[in-house]
Amino acid sequence: MARRAVPLVLLATGLALGLASVAVGRAHPGWWFAGESDAASALALLAGLGLIAAGVAAWQRHPASRFGPLLGMVGVAWFLPEWNNPEIGSPLAFSAGSAFVAACPPLVAHAALAYPGGRLRSPVERVVVGLAYVACLGLVGVLSVALFDPVAEGCAQCPQNLLLVSAHGDLAHDLQRAGLQLGPLWAALVLAFAARRVAGGSVAERRLILPVLIPAGAYLVAVAWSFQHSAGRGFLGNDSLDQFLWAAQAVTLCLLAGGASWEWVRNRRTRSALAALVVDLETSPGPGGLRAALAERLGDPSLDLLHELSNGRLIDAAGLGRTPNPAQQLTPLVSEGRTLAVAAHRPGLFDDVGLGQELASAARLALDNDRLQAELRAQLEDLRASRARIVEAGDAERRRLERDLHDGAQQRLVALGLSIGLAIAQQGGRDPGLERAQLELRELLAELRELAHGIYPVALAEEGLGAAVEVLVEQSRVALRLERPLPEERLDPQVESAAYLVIREMVRDERRSWSSVDARREGDRLVLEVAGDGGVPDEFVLLEDRVGAVGGGLELGAAAQGVTRLRLELPCG
Amino acid sequence: MRVAIADDEVLMREGLSRLLAEAGLEVVATAGDPKELIRRVGLTRPDVAIVDIKMPPTHTDEGLVAAQQLRDLHPDLGILVLSHYLDSRYAMRLLDDLPDGAGYLLKERVSDVAVLVDALGRVHEGECVVDPTIVSRLMSRRQDTGPLAELTPREREVLALMAEGYTNQTIRERLFLSSKTVEAHVRQIFLKLDLREAPEQHHRVSAVLAFLRDAQG
């Protein structure tokens, strides 16, 4: 209840203040910028009330941001100068009106630079905004009023100045003039800061801040002009240029109220988009479909739907690890205390309090589904990667073993054979023991060579698939026909060895009388059609594993007339 | 016979030198890499060079490259390549590059001084030498079908010796046949295998080897 009551009370108070202020002005039109014009009066009322309403609404939406209260205070401050009316009759109202006669401009500067977070971004900005407050509230307002006795200065009908400390009319005029003269200076600085923010902001940020910064800037230009004009005269006046500039301020403040509400309008549209999205989700989207639907409905093509794994890694719907774009903002979508997903989106998209929560509860099922699928895919991907690593490690180990046998054992046996040969030659005579040793050594070497080759063919490592298959053909009893030459270029070692092993399994089976290989590249895939008479290779499942580990596929074609056909697809990007 | 030896393993170089010296050959140069080999051969002008196929820097086929370069520089130099590759691809490459006075032996042959000396002698004479193990491996597959199956056992023997690089003359001596019989066998073999008879000895080796390699059962 209280949450609803407070804004209503504030709005009612603002309305009362506005109506009272306009009533004061209209009762004494000679002192009022609007004069006798109904339209100008309505404009003044609209500007102040609009700002108060926009401020209250912004405060409701973002309670943590000071922007809403600041905007509301701009609206109040807009009404206060009317109370400076000499014929108002009330000393309290007259004194307050005099003190806050120029309170509106520094508040606008403050609010504009603090939009939308509610805080100024740098010490320099704070100094400039502080200067504006000092000049307008201090010099033009409180200090001048404290030294100014209106009755003594010849304003017979003026009420008593309750803030008067000591009457120093000339000093009061000087202080007020100085405060007015400072106007163009700080206004220019504020405009420069605003321009820098626009220039440095992203497209999304600009879309957010320009509706506020443009009217605020225009307002400050009008204020600076008016101050310049009044400084020449020494006090705030009411000639025709003053009236024109006042009207310009009223219009720009109306626009400012509208600009500040624009964010709300956009969020409303986002919300209705959300409603439409929930309808869309009735037909459950495929993987990534939820992201696409959200991106379209919320009008942010860059929007990404990510899921956090228990190890802190972020993945997308396809299960792939993702690092969010630093230009994007991350919003956890939480429903009932559970984070369903993390949305990466353009800054400000979810600024509206509760939008993320609404989305989370509206699309909970779909988000849950998206997350489960993503996790599943991530696990599959992890599994595939670990399979690939195991195969790779196995291959590396076999390669090392082959090299050890070859460069170590084999070389030493050859050297040993040489020594034996030398001993035989030196002995001259026949030593049957040596001769036998030599024979056995030769057999040992032959066996060792076959063993090493079986562990890992050197040609595969050194020259690739084509050479390895050539060697394979030479040592096998099963004829192998190449329908076309194997690819000459080197491929990924894992891919080469997977293709090699499939061909070897077909050729190794001596129950066959023939086999054939048709290899070709199809885009970034290497496709091998391997055929032969006789049955499916015994190690088919192992081959499947091996091929799957490198992200390829091995399919068994329809057997016809005793011919086995394998179709092998491997990535070769 | 004056011999140069190139092998990147010191043990191998030294052992081989001593073995060949024992057999009465004169080792005039040893080298550990192709560059040094070419320089030393230029200085000492040996009759034959024994070249290890694996040498620095990549330890793959430097020996074959060096053989080609040596032949370009010294057309009369016989070259015997020692290899650990059992398949016939490198042997074919050597014979294609150097159709005569070149040999390709498996490395473990170094322990059999008689085979080694015989091979060096044949290479020096301008003949070709192909390791018997390589030939027998090629011949042993798919005997039961295709053109090879039509050969008689004796013809197969002759074919193997042809593939190992032997001339009709040596085949005759080894198999105790008359030269006419050998010639008849050779003709028969070429007919049955549907090979055009190569007039020259060295082309014959390549042709036979190529046939054996490509033979589809």
PDB file of N, CA, C and O in Angstrom, chain A residues 238-263:
ATOM      1  N   ASN A 238      11.939  41.002 -16.885  1.00  0.00           N
ATOM      2  CA  ASN A 238      10.763  40.463 -17.549  1.00  0.00           C
ATOM      3  C   ASN A 238      10.455  41.240 -18.817  1.00  0.00           C
ATOM      4  O   ASN A 238       9.353  41.706 -19.025  1.00  0.00           O
ATOM      5  N   ASP A 239      11.496  41.417 -19.689  1.00  0.00           N
ATOM      6  CA  ASP A 239      11.190  42.093 -20.956  1.00  0.00           C
ATOM      7  C   ASP A 239      10.804  41.056 -22.011  1.00  0.00           C
ATOM      8  O   ASP A 239      10.666  39.867 -21.704  1.00  0.00           O
ATOM      9  N   SER A 240      10.659  41.501 -23.249  1.00  0.00           N
ATOM     10  CA  SER A 240      10.114  40.561 -24.236  1.00  0.00           C
ATOM     11  C   SER A 240      11.099  39.418 -24.544  1.00  0.00           C
ATOM     12  O   SER A 240      10.707  38.267 -24.734  1.00  0.00           O
ATOM     13  N   LEU A 241      12.442  39.716 -24.534  1.00  0.00           N
ATOM     14  CA  LEU A 241      13.411  38.646 -24.754  1.00  0.00           C
ATOM     15  C   LEU A 241      13.361  37.656 -23.589  1.00  0.00           C
ATOM     16  O   LEU A 241      13.398  36.431 -23.780  1.00  0.00           O
ATOM     17  N   ASP A 242      13.240  38.193 -22.363  1.00  0.00           N
ATOM     18  CA  ASP A 242      13.115  37.313 -21.198  1.00  0.00           C
ATOM     19  C   ASP A 242      11.918  36.389 -21.370  1.00  0.00           C
ATOM     20  O   ASP A 242      11.996  35.191 -21.075  1.00  0.00           O
ATOM     21  N   GLN A 243      10.840  36.953 -21.857  1.00  0.00           N
ATOM     22  CA  GLN A 243       9.621  36.150 -22.009  1.00  0.00           C
ATOM     23  C   GLN A 243       9.814  35.058 -23.059  1.00  0.00           C
ATOM     24  O   GLN A 243       9.397  33.916 -22.873  1.00  0.00           O
ATOM     25  N   PHE A 244      10.482  35.452 -24.141  1.00  0.00           N
ATOM     26  CA  PHE A 244      10.725  34.454 -25.189  1.00  0.00           C
ATOM     27  C   PHE A 244      11.601  33.311 -24.643  1.00  0.00           C
ATOM     28  O   PHE A 244      11.312  32.128 -24.837  1.00  0.00           O
ATOM     29  N   LEU A 245      12.687  33.701 -23.938  1.00  0.00           N
ATOM     30  CA  LEU A 245      13.604  32.675 -23.418  1.00  0.00           C
ATOM     31  C   LEU A 245      12.907  31.822 -22.352  1.00  0.00           C
ATOM     32  O   LEU A 245      13.166  30.620 -22.238  1.00  0.00           O
ATOM     33  N   TRP A 246      12.016  32.444 -21.606  1.00  0.00           N
ATOM     34  CA  TRP A 246      11.272  31.679 -20.600  1.00  0.00           C
ATOM     35  C   TRP A 246      10.383  30.625 -21.283  1.00  0.00           C
ATOM     36  O   TRP A 246      10.333  29.479 -20.862  1.00  0.00           O
ATOM     37  N   ALA A 247       9.733  31.071 -22.358  1.00  0.00           N
ATOM     38  CA  ALA A 247       8.877  30.126 -23.107  1.00  0.00           C
ATOM     39  C   ALA A 247       9.720  28.987 -23.673  1.00  0.00           C
ATOM     40  O   ALA A 247       9.325  27.809 -23.644  1.00  0.00           O
ATOM     41  N   ALA A 248      10.919  29.340 -24.160  1.00  0.00           N
ATOM     42  CA  ALA A 248      11.804  28.302 -24.701  1.00  0.00           C
ATOM     43  C   ALA A 248      12.170  27.301 -23.610  1.00  0.00           C
ATOM     44  O   ALA A 248      12.203  26.084 -23.830  1.00  0.00           O
ATOM     45  N   GLN A 249      12.413  27.818 -22.412  1.00  0.00           N
ATOM     46  CA  GLN A 249      12.743  26.923 -21.301  1.00  0.00           C
ATOM     47  C   GLN A 249      11.563  26.003 -20.992  1.00  0.00           C
ATOM     48  O   GLN A 249      11.730  24.795 -20.743  1.00  0.00           O
ATOM     49  N   ALA A 250      10.356  26.579 -20.994  1.00  0.00           N
ATOM     50  CA  ALA A 250       9.162  25.775 -20.698  1.00  0.00           C
ATOM     51  C   ALA A 250       9.034  24.644 -21.721  1.00  0.00           C
ATOM     52  O   ALA A 250       8.806  23.480 -21.366  1.00  0.00           O
ATOM     53  N   VAL A 251       9.215  24.983 -22.994  1.00  0.00           N
ATOM     54  CA  VAL A 251       9.079  23.956 -24.045  1.00  0.00           C
ATOM     55  C   VAL A 251      10.154  22.873 -23.863  1.00  0.00           C
ATOM     56  O   VAL A 251       9.871  21.669 -23.900  1.00  0.00           O
ATOM     57  N   THR A 252      11.418  23.291 -23.686  1.00  0.00           N
ATOM     58  CA  THR A 252      12.494  22.291 -23.580  1.00  0.00           C
ATOM     59  C   THR A 252      12.309  21.419 -22.336  1.00  0.00           C
ATOM     60  O   THR A 252      12.630  20.232 -22.347  1.00  0.00           O
ATOM     61  N   LEU A 253      11.752  22.017 -21.247  1.00  0.00           N
ATOM     62  CA  LEU A 253      11.516  21.190 -20.058  1.00  0.00           C
ATOM     63  C   LEU A 253      10.411  20.157 -20.304  1.00  0.00           C
ATOM     64  O   LEU A 253      10.486  19.033 -19.810  1.00  0.00           O
ATOM     65  N   CYS A 254       9.379  20.578 -21.070  1.00  0.00           N
ATOM     66  CA  CYS A 254       8.343  19.601 -21.459  1.00  0.00           C
ATOM     67  C   CYS A 254       8.999  18.436 -22.203  1.00  0.00           C
ATOM     68  O   CYS A 254       8.714  17.256 -21.943  1.00  0.00           O
ATOM     69  N   LEU A 255       9.890  18.794 -23.144  1.00  0.00           N
ATOM     70  CA  LEU A 255      10.565  17.752 -23.924  1.00  0.00           C
ATOM     71  C   LEU A 255      11.444  16.887 -23.029  1.00  0.00           C
ATOM     72  O   LEU A 255      11.562  15.669 -23.224  1.00  0.00           O
ATOM     73  N   LEU A 256      12.069  17.524 -22.043  1.00  0.00           N
ATOM     74  CA  LEU A 256      12.914  16.769 -21.120  1.00  0.00           C
ATOM     75  C   LEU A 256      12.084  15.716 -20.362  1.00  0.00           C
ATOM     76  O   LEU A 256      12.501  14.551 -20.218  1.00  0.00           O
ATOM     77  N   ALA A 257      10.907  16.158 -19.904  1.00  0.00           N
ATOM     78  CA  ALA A 257      10.026  15.207 -19.216  1.00  0.00           C
ATOM     79  C   ALA A 257       9.678  14.047 -20.146  1.00  0.00           C
ATOM     80  O   ALA A 257       9.704  12.873 -19.760  1.00  0.00           O
ATOM     81  N   GLY A 258       9.388  14.396 -21.410  1.00  0.00           N
ATOM     82  CA  GLY A 258       9.064  13.353 -22.394  1.00  0.00           C
ATOM     83  C   GLY A 258      10.249  12.445 -22.632  1.00  0.00           C
ATOM     84  O   GLY A 258      10.123  11.214 -22.677  1.00  0.00           O
ATOM     85  N   GLY A 259      11.432  13.030 -22.782  1.00  0.00           N
ATOM     86  CA  GLY A 259      12.645  12.252 -23.053  1.00  0.00           C
ATOM     87  C   GLY A 259      12.943  11.277 -21.935  1.00  0.00           C
ATOM     88  O   GLY A 259      13.340  10.131 -22.167  1.00  0.00           O
ATOM     89  N   ALA A 260      12.749  11.757 -20.704  1.00  0.00           N
ATOM     90  CA  ALA A 260      13.020  10.877 -19.557  1.00  0.00           C
ATOM     91  C   ALA A 260      12.011   9.736 -19.512  1.00  0.00           C
ATOM     92  O   ALA A 260      12.299   8.664 -18.986  1.00  0.00           O
ATOM     93  N   SER A 261      10.821   9.981 -20.058  1.00  0.00           N
ATOM     94  CA  SER A 261       9.801   8.932 -20.052  1.00  0.00           C
ATOM     95  C   SER A 261       9.966   7.980 -21.230  1.00  0.00           C
ATOM     96  O   SER A 261       9.358   6.921 -21.268  1.00  0.00           O
ATOM     97  N   TRP A 262      10.760   8.421 -22.206  1.00  0.00           N
ATOM     98  CA  TRP A 262      10.920   7.607 -23.413  1.00  0.00           C
ATOM     99  C   TRP A 262      11.432   6.208 -23.076  1.00  0.00           C
ATOM    100  O   TRP A 262      10.992   5.208 -23.644  1.00  0.00           O
ATOM    101  N   GLU A 263      12.349   6.136 -22.128  1.00  0.00           N
ATOM    102  CA  GLU A 263      12.903   4.862 -21.678  1.00  0.00           C
ATOM    103  C   GLU A 263      11.755   3.944 -21.218  1.00  0.00           C
ATOM    104  O   GLU A 263      11.741   2.747 -21.501  1.00  0.00           O
TER     105      GLU A 263
END
